Coordinates of C-alpha atoms in Angstrom, one line a residue:
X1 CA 0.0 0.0 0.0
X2 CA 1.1 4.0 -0.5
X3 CA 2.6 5.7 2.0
X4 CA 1.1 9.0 0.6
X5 CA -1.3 10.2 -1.8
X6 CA -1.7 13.4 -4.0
X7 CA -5.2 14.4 -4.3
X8 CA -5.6 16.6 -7.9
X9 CA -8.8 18.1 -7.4
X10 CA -10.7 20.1 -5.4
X11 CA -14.2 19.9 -3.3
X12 CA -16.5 16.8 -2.5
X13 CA -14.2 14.6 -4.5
X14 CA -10.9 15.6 -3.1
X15 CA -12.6 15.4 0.7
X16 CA -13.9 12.1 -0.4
X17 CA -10.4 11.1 -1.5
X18 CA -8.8 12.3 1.8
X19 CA -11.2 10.3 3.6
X20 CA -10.5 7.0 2.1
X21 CA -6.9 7.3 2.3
X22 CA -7.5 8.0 5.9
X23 CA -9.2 5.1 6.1
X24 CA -6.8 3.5 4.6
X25 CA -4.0 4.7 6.7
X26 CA -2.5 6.3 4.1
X27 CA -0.8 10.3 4.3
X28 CA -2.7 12.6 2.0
X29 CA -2.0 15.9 0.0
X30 CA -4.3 18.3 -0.8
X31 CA -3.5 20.9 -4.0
X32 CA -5.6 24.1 -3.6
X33 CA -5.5 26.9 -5.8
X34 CA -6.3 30.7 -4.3
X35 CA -9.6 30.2 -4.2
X36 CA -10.0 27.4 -2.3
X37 CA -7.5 28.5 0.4
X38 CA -10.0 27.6 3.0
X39 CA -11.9 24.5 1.5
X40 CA -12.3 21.8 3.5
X41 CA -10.2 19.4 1.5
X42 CA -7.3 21.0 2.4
X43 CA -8.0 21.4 5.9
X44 CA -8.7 17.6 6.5
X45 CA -5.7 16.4 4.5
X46 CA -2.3 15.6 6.0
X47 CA -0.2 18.5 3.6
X48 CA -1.3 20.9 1.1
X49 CA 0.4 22.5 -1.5
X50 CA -0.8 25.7 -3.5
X51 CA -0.3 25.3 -7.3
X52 CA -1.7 28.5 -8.7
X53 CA -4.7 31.6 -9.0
X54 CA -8.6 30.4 -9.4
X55 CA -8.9 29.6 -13.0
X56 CA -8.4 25.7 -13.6
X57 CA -5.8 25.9 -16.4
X58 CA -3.3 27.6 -13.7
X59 CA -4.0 25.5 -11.0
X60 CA -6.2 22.2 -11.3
X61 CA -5.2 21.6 -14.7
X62 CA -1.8 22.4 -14.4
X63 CA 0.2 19.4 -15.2
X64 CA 3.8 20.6 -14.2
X65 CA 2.5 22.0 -11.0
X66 CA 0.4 18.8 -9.9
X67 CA 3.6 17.0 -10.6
X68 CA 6.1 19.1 -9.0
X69 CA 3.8 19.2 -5.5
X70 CA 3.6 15.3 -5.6
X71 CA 7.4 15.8 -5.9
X72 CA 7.9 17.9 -3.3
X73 CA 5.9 16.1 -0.7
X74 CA 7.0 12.4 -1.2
X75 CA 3.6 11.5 -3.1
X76 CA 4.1 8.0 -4.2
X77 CA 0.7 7.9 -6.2
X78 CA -2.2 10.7 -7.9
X79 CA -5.7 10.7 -7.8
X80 CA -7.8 12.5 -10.1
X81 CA -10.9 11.9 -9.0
X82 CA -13.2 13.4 -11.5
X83 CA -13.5 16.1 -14.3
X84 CA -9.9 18.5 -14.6
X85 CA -7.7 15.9 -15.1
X86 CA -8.9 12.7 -14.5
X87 CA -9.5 11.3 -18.5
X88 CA -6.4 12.9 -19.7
X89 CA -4.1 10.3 -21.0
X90 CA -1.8 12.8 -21.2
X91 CA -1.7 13.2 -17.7
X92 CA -1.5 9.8 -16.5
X93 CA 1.5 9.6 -18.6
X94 CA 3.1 12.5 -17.0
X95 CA 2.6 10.9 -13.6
X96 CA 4.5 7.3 -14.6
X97 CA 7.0 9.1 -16.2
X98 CA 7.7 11.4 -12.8
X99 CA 7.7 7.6 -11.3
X100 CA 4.2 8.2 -9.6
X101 CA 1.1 6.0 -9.7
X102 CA -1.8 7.0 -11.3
X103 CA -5.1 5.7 -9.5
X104 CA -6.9 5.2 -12.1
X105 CA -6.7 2.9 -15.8
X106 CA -3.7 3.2 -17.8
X107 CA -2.5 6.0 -20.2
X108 CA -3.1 3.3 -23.4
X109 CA -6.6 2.7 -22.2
X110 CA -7.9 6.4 -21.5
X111 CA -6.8 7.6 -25.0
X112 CA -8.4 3.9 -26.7
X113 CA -11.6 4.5 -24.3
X114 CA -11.5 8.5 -24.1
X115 CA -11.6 8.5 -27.6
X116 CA -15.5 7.9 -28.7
X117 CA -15.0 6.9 -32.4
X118 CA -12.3 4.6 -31.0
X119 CA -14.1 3.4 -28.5
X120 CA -17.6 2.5 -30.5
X121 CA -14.7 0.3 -32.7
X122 CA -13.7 -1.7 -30.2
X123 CA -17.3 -2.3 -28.8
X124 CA -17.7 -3.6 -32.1
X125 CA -14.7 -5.8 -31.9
X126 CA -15.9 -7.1 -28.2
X127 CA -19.6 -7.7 -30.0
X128 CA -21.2 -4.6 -27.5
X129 CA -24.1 -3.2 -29.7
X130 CA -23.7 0.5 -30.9
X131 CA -25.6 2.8 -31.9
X132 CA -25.9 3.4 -35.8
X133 CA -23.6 5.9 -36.9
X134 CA -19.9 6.8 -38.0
X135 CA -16.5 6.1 -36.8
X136 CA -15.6 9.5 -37.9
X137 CA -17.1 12.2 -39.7
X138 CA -14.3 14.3 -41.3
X139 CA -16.3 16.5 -43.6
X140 CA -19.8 17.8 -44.4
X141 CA -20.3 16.1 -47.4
X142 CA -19.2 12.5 -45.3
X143 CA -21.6 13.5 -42.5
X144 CA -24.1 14.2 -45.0
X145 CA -23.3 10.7 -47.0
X146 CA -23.4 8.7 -44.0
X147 CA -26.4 10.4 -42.4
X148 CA -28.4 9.6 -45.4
X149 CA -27.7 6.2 -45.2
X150 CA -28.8 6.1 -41.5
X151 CA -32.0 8.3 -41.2
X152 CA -32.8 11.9 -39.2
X153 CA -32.3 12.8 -36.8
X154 CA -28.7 12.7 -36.3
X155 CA -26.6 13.6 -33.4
X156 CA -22.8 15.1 -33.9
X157 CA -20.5 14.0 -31.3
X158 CA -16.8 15.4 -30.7
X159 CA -15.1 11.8 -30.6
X160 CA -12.9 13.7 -27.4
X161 CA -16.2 14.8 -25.9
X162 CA -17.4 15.1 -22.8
X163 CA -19.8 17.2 -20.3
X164 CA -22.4 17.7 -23.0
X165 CA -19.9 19.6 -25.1
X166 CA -19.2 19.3 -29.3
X167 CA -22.7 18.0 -29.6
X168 CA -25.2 18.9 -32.0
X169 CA -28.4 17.4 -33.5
X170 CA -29.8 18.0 -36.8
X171 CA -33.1 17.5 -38.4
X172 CA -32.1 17.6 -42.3
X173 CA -28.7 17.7 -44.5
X174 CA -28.8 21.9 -44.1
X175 CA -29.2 21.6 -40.1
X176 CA -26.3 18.4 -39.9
X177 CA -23.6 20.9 -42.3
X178 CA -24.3 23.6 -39.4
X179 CA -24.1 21.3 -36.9
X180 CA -20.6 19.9 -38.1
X181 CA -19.1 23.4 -38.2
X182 CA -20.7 24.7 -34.8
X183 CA -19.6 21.0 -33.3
X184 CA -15.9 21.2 -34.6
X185 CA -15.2 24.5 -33.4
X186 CA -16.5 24.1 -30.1
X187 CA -14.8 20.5 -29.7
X188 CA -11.7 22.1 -31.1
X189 CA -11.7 25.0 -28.4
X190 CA -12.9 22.5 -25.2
X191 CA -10.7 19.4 -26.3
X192 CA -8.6 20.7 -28.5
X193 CA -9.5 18.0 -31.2
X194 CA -11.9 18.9 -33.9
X195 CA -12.3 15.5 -34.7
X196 CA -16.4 14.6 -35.1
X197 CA -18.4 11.5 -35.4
X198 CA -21.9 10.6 -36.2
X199 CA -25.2 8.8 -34.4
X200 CA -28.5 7.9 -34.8
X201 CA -30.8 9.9 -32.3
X202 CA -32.6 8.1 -30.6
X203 CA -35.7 10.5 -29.4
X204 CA -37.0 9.4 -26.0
X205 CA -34.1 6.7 -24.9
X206 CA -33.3 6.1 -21.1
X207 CA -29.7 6.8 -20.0
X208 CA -28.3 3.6 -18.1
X209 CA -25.0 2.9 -17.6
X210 CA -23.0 0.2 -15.7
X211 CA -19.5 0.4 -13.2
X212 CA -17.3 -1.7 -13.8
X213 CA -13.8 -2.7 -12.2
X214 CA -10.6 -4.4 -13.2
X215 CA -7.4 -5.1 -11.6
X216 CA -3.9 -5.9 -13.2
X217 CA -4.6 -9.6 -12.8
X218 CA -7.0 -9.1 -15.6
X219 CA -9.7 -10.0 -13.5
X220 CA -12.9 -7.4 -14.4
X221 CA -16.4 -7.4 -12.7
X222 CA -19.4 -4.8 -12.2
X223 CA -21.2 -3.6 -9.9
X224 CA -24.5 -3.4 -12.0
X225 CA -26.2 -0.4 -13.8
X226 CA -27.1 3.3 -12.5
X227 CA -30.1 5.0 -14.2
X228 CA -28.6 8.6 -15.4
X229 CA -31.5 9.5 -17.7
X230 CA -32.9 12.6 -15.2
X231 CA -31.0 15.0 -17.0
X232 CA -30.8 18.9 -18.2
X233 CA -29.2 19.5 -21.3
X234 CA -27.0 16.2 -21.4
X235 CA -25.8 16.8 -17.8
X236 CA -27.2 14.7 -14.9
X237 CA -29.2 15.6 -12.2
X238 CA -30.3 13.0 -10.9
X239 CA -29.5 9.2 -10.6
X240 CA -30.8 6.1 -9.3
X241 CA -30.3 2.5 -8.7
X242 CA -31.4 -0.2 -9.9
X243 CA -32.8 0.9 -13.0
X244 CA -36.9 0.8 -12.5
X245 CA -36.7 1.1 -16.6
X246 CA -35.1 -2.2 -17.3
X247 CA -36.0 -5.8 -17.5
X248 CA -33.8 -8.4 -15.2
X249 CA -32.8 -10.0 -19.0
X250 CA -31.5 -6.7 -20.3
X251 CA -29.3 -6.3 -16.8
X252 CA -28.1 -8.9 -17.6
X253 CA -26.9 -8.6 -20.9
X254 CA -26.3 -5.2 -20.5
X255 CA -23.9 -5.9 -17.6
X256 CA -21.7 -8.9 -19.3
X257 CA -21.3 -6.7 -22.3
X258 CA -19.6 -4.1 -20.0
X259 CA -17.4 -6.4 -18.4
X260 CA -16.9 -7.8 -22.1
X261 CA -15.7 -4.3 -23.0
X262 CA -13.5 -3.6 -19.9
X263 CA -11.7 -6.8 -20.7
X264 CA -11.2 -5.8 -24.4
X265 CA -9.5 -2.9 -23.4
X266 CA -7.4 -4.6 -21.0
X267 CA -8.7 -1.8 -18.2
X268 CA -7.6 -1.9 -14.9
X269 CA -9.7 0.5 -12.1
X270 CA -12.2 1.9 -11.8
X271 CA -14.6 2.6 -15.1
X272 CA -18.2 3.7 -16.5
X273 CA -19.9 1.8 -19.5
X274 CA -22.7 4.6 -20.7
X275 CA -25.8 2.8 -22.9
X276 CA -28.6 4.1 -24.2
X277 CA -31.4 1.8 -24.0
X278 CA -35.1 1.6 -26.0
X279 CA -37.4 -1.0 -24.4
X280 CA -35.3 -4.4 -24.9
X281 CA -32.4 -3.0 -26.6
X282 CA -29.7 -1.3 -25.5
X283 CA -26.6 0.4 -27.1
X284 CA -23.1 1.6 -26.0
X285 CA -22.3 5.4 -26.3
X286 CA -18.9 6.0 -24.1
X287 CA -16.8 4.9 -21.7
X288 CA -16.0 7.2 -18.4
X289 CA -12.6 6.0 -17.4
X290 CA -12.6 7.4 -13.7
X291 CA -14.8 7.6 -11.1
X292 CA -18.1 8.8 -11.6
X293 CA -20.0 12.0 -9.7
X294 CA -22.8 9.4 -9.1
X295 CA -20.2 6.4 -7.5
X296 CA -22.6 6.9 -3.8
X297 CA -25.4 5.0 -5.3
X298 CA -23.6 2.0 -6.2
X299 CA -21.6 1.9 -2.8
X300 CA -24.8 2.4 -1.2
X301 CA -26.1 -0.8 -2.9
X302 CA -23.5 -3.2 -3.0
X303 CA -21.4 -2.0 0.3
X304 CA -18.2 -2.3 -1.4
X305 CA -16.2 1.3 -1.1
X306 CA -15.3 2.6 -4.3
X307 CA -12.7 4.5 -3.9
X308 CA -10.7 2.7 -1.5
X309 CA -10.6 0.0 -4.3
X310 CA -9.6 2.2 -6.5
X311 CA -6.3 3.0 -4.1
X312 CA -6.0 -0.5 -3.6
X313 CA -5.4 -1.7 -7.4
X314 CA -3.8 0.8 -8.2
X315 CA -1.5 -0.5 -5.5
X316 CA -1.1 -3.3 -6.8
X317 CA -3.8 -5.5 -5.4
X318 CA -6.1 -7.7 -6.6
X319 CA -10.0 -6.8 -6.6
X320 CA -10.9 -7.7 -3.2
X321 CA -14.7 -9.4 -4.5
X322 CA -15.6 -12.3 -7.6
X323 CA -18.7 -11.3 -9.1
X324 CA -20.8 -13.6 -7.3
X325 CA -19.9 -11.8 -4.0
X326 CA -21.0 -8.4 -4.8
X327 CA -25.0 -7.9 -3.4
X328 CA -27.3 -5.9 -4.7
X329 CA -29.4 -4.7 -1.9
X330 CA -32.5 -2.3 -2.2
X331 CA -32.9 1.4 -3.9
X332 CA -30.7 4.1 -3.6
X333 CA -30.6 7.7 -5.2
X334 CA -28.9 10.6 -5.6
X335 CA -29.9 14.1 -5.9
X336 CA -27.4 16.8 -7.0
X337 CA -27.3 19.8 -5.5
X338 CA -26.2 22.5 -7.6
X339 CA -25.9 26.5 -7.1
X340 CA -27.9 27.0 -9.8
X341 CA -30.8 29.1 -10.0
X342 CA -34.1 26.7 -11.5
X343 CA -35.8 29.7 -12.2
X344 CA -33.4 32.1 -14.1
X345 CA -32.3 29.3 -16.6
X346 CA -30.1 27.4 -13.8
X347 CA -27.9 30.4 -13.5
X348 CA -24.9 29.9 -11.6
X349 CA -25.7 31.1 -7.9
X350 CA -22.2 31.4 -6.4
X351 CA -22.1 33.3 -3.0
X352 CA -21.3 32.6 0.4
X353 CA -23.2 30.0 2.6
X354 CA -24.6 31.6 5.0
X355 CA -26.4 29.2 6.7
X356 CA -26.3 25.5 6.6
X357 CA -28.3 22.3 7.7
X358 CA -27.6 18.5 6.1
X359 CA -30.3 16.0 6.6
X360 CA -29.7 12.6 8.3
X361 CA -30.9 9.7 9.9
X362 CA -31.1 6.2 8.5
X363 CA -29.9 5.7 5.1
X364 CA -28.9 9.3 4.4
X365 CA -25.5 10.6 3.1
X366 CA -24.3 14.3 2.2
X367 CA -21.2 14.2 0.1
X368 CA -20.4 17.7 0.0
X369 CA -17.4 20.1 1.0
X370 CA -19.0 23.1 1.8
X371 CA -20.2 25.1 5.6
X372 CA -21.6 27.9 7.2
X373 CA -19.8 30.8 6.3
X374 CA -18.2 29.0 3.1
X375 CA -17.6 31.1 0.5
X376 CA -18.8 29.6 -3.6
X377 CA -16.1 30.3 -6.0
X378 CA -17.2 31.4 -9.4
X379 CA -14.7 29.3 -11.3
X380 CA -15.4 25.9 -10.9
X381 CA -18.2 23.5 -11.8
X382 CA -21.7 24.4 -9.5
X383 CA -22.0 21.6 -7.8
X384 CA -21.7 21.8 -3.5
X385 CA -22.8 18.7 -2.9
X386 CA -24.4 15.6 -3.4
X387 CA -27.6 14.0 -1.0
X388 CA -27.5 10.1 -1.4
X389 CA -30.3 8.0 0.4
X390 CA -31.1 4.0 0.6
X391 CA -34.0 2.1 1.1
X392 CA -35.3 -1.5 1.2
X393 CA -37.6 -0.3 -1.9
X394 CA -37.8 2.4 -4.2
X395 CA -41.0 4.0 -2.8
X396 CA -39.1 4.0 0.1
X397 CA -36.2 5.5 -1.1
X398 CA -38.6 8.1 -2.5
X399 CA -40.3 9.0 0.7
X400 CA -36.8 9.4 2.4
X401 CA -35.3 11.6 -0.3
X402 CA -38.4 13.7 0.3
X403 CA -37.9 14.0 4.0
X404 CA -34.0 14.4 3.4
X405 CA -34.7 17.4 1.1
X406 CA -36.9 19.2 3.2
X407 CA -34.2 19.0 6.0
X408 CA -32.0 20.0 3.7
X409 CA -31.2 23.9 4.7
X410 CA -28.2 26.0 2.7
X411 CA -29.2 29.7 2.5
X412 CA -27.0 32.3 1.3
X413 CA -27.4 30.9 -2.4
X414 CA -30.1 29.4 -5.1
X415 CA -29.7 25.9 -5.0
X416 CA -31.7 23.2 -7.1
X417 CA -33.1 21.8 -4.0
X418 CA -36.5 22.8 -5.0
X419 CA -36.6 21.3 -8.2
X420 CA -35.9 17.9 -6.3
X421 CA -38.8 18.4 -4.9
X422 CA -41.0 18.9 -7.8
X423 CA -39.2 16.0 -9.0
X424 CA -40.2 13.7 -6.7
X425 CA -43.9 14.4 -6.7
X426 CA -44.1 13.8 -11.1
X427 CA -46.3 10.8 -11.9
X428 CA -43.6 9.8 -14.4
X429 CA -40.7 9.6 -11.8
X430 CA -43.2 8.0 -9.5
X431 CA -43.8 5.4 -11.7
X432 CA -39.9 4.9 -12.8
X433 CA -41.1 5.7 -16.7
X434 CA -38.8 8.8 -17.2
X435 CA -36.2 9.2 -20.0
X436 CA -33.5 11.5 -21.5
X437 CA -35.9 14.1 -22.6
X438 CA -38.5 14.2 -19.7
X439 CA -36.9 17.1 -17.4
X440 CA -36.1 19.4 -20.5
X441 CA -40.0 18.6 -20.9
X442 CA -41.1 19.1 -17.8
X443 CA -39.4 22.5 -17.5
X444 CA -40.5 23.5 -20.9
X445 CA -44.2 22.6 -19.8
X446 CA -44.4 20.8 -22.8

């Protein structure tokens, strides 16, 4: 096992981090850039190291500087934890060449998973069913070809995408040559890779995807499916587990092709399989090759720590579960919470905290890294926190998450907690029969 850990991120995730390695009995290192001075993930780590001003590409996604504070504190091993760094190949490859660990997969299988056109080939190659589309859409007139042959509406797709960003949909030939110019500049300025590829849009599909885990015995299992389809202009708001949308058979298909896929890729860690799924059938989109925002539901289902495995791979042991041993126990769900504004278009609602009250009680958990007084940077993604709860059944689970988000005080800022809320009482969340498009509905009235 490490003696120390560098933690490259910043809020829940790097708290969450710090708290595992704890746990673990390993030293941890907090980076913080000027704005997060006083966060609580530097506060509970061990050391913490200042790598640059507020805006990410001084600080958080500084390469040379996340490498030289794991240098200068005796950091055998990184963890990304999510969004910044965390799917950059480029990164992990820094870190082994420094002679540090990086907890997560391997440089090789971030760039043959990160990339999307890449990665729809080798689902192909593993027999995991795609959506119809392109491997690669260089120019208008190929997008045009190709999307004749496959029917409107198309989506566009940067193949280094991620976050909702480079995508476009298009009704007709006219609306896709738009969308591939729109698409390849805003890909080329968010990922730096203009590089586009093509699907077939499916209009009301659910959003299901499924964690998997591998060690470097070659050993690979999951931890079954999440339902992400609650979402707000391709970014999640909500998710929940199991799936109410999906049939025992399709879990089970759905979760041997994952595994199928990890294997194919040779993956090691911790890793996300994304589908899209239309009554029986289901279809693979991308892979996440880190740990996801949502990873409290699955622990709350199965037990099993997520992170701490994570640590412990990348340490070199082996997954500490078979398949067989991993439970599936009840309904869990987690609710975002964002400091966003609901009713001005989810504008950003940074600020300071100034008062603060988490829920509890059984089978409730606040991931967050924020408190009373706290002060919301601007520059960073909106989320403060993260309410998880667990129940034996999923009307259950819904009853607690309503009790848990009335508790739930943090004044000072907008926050979506009332949208939750409204949520939570819709007949179609109710009844589990919700898909991709159902919130953007809701909001619109439609």
């Amino acid at each position: 096992m490490f003696e120390k850990v560098l933690v490259a991120n910043r809020g829940e995730i790097a708290l969450r981090v710090v708290r595992a390695c704890q746990e673990l009995g390993v030293a941890s290192v907090a980076v913080y850039s000027d704005a997060d001075e006083t966060a609580l993930h530097v506060r509970h780590a061990d050391e913490a190291v200042r790598i640059g001003p507020p805006p990410a590409g001084k600080s958080y996604l500084d390469v040379d500087a996340l490498i030289e504070a794991a240098k200068e504190t005796d950091a055998e091993a990184v963890h990304p934890g999510y969004g910044f760094l965390a799917e950059n190949a480029a990164f992990a490859a820094a870190c082994l060449d420094a002679g540090l660990v990086f907890i997560g997969p391997s440089a090789e299988a971030i760039e043959k998973m990160g990339n999307k056109s890449a990665a729809r080939r080798l689902a192909g190659e593993a027999e995991v069913p795609v959506v119809p589309g392109s491997d690669d859409a260089s120019s208008a007139n190929e997008a045009a070809e190709t999307a004749g042959g496959i029917g409107y509406p198309i989506m566009v797709k940067a193949a280094a995408g991620g976050g909702g960003r480079g995508i476009r949909v298009a009704e007709d030939e006219e609306g896709l040559r738009k969308a591939v110019q729109v698409a390849r500049r805003e890909a080329e300025a968010a990922f730096g890779d203009g590089t586009l590829y093509l699907e077939k849009l499916l209009v009301t599909p659910r959003h299901v995807e499924v964690q998997v885990m591998g060690d470097h015995e070659g050993n690979v299992i999951h931890l079954y499916e999440r339902e992400c389809s609650m979402q707000r202009r391709r970014q999640k708001i909500l998710e929940e587990a199991p799936s109410p949308g999906i049939s025992p058979k399709v879990r089970e298909e759905m979760t041997e092709a994952a595994v199928r896929l990890a294997r194919e890729a040779g993956y090691a860690n911790a890793g996300t399989v994304e589908f899209l799924v239309e009554g029986d059938e289901f279809y693979f989109i991308e892979m996440n090759t880190r740990i996801q925002v949502e990873h409290p539901v699955t622990e709350m289902l199965t037990g099993v720590d997520l992170v701490k495995e994570q640590i412990r791979i990348a340490a070199g042991e082996p997954l500490s579960l078979k398949q067989e041993d991993v439970p599936l126990v009840g309904h869990a769900m987690e609710f975002r919470i964002n400091a966003e504004d609901p009713d001005q278009d989810f504008m950003p609602s940074p600020g300071e905290v100034s008062f603060l009250e988490v829920p509890g009680g059984p089978g409730v958990r606040v991931d967050s890294a924020i408190y009373h007084g706290y002060q919301i940077p601007p520059f960073y993604d909106s989320m403060v926190g993260k309410l998880i709860v667990w129940a034996l059944t999923r009307d259950e689970a819904i009853n607690r998450a309503r009790r848990a988000l009335r508790e739930y005080r943090l004044e000072g800022i907008k926050t979506t907690i009332p949208l939750h809320l409204r949520l939570l009482e819709g007949d179609a969340f109710r009844a589990g029969e919700y898909h991709t498009g159902y919130l953007e509905e809701l909001l619109n009235g439609d």
